[in-house]
mmCIF file of C-alpha atoms in Angstrom:
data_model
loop_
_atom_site.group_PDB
_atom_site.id
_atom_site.type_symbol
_atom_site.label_atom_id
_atom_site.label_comp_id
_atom_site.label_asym_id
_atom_site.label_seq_id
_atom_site.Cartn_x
_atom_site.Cartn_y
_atom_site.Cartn_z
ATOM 1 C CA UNK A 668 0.000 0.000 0.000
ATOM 2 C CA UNK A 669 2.635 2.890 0.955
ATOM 3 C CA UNK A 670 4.527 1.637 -2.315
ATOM 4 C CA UNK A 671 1.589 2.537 -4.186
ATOM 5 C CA UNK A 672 0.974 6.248 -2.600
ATOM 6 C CA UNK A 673 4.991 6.816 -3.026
ATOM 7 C CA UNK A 674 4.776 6.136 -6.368
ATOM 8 C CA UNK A 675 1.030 8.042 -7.077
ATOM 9 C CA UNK A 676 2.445 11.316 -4.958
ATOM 10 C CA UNK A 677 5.214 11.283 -7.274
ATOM 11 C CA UNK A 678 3.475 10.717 -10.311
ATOM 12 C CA UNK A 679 1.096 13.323 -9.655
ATOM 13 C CA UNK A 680 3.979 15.742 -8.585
ATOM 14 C CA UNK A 681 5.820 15.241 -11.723
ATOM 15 C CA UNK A 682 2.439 15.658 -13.784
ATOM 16 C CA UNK A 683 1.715 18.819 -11.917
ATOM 17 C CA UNK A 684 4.953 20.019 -12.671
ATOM 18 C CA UNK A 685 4.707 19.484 -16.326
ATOM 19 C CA UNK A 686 1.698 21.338 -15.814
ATOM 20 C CA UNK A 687 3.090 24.266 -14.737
ATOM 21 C CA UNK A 688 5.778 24.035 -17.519
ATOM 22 C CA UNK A 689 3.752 24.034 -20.185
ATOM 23 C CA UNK A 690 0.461 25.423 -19.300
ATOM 24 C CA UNK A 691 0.493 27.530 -16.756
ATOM 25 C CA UNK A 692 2.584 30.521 -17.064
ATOM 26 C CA UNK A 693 4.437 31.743 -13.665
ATOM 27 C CA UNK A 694 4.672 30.292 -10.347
ATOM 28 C CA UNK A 695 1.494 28.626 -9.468
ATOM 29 C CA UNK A 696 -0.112 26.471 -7.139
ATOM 30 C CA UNK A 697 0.627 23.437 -9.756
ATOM 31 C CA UNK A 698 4.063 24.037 -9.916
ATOM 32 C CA UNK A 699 4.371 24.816 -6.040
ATOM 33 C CA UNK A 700 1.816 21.555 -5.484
ATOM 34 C CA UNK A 701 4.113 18.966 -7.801
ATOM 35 C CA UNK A 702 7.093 20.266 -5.590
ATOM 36 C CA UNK A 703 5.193 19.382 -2.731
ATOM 37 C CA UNK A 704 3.871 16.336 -3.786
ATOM 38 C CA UNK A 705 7.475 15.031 -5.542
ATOM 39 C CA UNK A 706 9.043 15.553 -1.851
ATOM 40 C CA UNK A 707 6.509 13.492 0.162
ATOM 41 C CA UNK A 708 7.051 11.126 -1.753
ATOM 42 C CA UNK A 709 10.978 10.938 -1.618
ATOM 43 C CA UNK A 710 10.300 11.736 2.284
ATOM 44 C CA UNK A 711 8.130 8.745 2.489
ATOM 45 C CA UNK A 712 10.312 6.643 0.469
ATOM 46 C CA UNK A 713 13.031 7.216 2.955
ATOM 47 C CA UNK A 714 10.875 6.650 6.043
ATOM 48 C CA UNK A 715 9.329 2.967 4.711
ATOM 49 C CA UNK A 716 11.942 1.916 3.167
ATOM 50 C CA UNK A 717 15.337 3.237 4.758
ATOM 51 C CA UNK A 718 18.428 5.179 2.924
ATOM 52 C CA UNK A 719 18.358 2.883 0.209
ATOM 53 C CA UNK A 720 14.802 2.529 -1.292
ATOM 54 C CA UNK A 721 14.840 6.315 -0.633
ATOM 55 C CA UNK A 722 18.121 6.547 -2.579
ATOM 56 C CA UNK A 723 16.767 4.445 -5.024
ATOM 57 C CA UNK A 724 13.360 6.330 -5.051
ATOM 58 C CA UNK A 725 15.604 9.798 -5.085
ATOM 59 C CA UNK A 726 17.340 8.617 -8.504
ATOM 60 C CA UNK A 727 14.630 7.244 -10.186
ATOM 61 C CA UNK A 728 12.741 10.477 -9.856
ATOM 62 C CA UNK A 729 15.613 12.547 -11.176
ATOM 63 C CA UNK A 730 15.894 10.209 -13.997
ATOM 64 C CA UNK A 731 12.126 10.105 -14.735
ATOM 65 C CA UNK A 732 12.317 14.343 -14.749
ATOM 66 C CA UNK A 733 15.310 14.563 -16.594
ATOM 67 C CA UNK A 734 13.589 11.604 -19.418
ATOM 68 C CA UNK A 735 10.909 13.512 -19.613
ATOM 69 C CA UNK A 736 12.361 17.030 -20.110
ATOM 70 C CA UNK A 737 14.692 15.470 -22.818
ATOM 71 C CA UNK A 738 11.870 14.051 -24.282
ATOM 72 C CA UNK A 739 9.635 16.966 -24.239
ATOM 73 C CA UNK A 740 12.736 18.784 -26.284
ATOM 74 C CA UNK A 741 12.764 16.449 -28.854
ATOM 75 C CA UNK A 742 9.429 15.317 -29.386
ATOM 76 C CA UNK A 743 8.859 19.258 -30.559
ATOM 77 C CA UNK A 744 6.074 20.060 -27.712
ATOM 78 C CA UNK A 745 7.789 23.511 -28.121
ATOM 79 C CA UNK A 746 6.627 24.060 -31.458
ATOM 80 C CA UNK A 747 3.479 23.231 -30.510
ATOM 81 C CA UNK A 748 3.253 25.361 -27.888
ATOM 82 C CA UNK A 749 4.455 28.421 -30.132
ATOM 83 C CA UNK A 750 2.314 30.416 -32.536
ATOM 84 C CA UNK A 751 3.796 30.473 -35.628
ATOM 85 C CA UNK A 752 2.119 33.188 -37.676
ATOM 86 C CA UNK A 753 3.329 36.119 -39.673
ATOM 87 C CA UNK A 754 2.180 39.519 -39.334
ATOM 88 C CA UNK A 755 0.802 40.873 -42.420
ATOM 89 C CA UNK A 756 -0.311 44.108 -41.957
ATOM 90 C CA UNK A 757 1.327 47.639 -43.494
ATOM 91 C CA UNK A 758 1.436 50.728 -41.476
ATOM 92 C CA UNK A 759 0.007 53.424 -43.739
ATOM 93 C CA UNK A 760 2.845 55.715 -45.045
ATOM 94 C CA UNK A 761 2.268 59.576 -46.020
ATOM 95 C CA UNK A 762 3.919 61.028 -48.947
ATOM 96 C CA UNK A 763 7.151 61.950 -48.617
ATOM 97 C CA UNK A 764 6.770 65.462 -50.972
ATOM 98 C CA UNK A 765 3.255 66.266 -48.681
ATOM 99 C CA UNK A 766 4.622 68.056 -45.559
ATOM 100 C CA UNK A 767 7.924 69.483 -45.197
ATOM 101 C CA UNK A 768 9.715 71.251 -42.057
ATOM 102 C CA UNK A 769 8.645 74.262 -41.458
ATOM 103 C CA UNK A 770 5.134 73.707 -42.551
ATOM 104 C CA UNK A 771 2.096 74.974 -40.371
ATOM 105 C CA UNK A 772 -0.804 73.271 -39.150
ATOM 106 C CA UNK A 773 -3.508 73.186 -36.821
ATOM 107 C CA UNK A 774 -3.705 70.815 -33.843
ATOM 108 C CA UNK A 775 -7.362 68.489 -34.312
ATOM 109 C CA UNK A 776 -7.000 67.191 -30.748
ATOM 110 C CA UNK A 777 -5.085 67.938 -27.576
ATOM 111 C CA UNK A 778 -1.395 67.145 -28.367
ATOM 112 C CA UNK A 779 -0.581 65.398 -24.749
ATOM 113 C CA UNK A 780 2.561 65.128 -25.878
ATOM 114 C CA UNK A 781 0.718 63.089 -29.061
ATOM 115 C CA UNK A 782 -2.013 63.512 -31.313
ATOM 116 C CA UNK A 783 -3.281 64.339 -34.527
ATOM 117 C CA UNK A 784 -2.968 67.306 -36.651
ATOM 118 C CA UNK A 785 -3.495 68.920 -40.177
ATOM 119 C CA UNK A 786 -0.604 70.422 -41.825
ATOM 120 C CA UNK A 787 -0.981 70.767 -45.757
ATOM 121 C CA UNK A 788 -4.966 69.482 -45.747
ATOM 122 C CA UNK A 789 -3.114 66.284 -44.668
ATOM 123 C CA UNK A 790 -4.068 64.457 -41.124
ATOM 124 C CA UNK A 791 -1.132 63.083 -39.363
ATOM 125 C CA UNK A 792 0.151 61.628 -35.966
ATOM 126 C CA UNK A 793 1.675 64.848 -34.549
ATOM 127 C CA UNK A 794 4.432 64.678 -31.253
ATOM 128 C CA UNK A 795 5.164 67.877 -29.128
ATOM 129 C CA UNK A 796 7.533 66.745 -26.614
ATOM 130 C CA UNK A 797 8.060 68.636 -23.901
ATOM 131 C CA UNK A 798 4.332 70.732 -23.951
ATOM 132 C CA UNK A 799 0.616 70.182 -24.104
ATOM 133 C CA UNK A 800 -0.823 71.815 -26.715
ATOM 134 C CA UNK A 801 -4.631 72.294 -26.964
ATOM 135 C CA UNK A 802 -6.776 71.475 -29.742
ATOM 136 C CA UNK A 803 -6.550 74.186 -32.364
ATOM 137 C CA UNK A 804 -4.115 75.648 -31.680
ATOM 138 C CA UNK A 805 -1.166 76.406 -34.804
ATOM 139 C CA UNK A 806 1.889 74.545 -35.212
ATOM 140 C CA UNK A 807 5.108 75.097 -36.894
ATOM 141 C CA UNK A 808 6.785 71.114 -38.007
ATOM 142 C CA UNK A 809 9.986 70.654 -36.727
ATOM 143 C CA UNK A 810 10.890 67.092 -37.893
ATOM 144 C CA UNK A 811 9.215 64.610 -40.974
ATOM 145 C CA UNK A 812 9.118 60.916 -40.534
ATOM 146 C CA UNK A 813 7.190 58.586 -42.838
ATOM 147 C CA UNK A 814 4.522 57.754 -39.962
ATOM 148 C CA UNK A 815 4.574 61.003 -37.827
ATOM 149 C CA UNK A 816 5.671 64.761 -37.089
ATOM 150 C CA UNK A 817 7.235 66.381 -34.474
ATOM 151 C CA UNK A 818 5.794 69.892 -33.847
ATOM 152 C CA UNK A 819 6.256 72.981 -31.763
ATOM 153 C CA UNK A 820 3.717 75.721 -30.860
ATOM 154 C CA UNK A 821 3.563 78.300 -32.957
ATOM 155 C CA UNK A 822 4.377 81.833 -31.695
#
């Protein structure tokens, strides 16, 4: 009969670790649990059966892990486990020629330090780092990138 527990508790333990691995991100109860469970059973090895069935119990559990681990590498659980998918989306790029430095525009929303603007009859992501600028107010561009502007305050 205590055979029987030693080996269920460490069964369970190693299952509940494996768990934890692969399932449940983080520290969690499983993980914590399979410890738990993996130890009472080595513990309990050692009390019924002395320093050598708990020896023996002791090694055969870090063999069993270490099998298991190995095989869990190799068997290509981690691809399985990954999502392998490409991103195909495009970020939307303004024309180059369309706004230049030194353009003006009108804030549409608050910049706070980012928001949208209108220089040229054009609507684009507008930065002002360093100030909060209130919706309508006018802007002078600073700096062009393909996605976004950086602004200043007009004064």
């Amino acid at each position: 009969m205590s055979t029987t527990i030693i080996v269920l508790l460490i069964l369970l333990g190693l299952f509940l670790l494996i768990l934890e691995f692969f399932a449940l991100p983080g520290v969690t109860f499983a993980g914590i649990g399979g410890a738990l469970f993996i130890g009472v059973g080595i513990f309990m090895a050692y009390k019924n059966f002395g320093s050598i069935g708990g020896n023996i119990t002791l090694i055969s559990t870090v063999l069993l892990s270490v099998f298991l681990v190995v095989y869990s590498l190799r068997s290509g659980t981690w691809k399985k486990l990954m999502l392998d998918s490409a991103v195909e989306g495009q970020v939307e790029v303004k024309e180059e020629s369309a706004i230049r430095t030194g353009d003006e525009g009108v804030a549409i929303t608050r910049l706070n330090p980012v928001g949208k603007a209108i220089v040229n009859g054009t609507t684009i992501e507008a930065h002002c780092p360093g100030n909060f600028v209130d919706a309508n107010t006018k802007l002078e561009v600073t700096k062009v990138f393909k996605t976004y502007i950086i602004v200043k305050p007009k004064k």
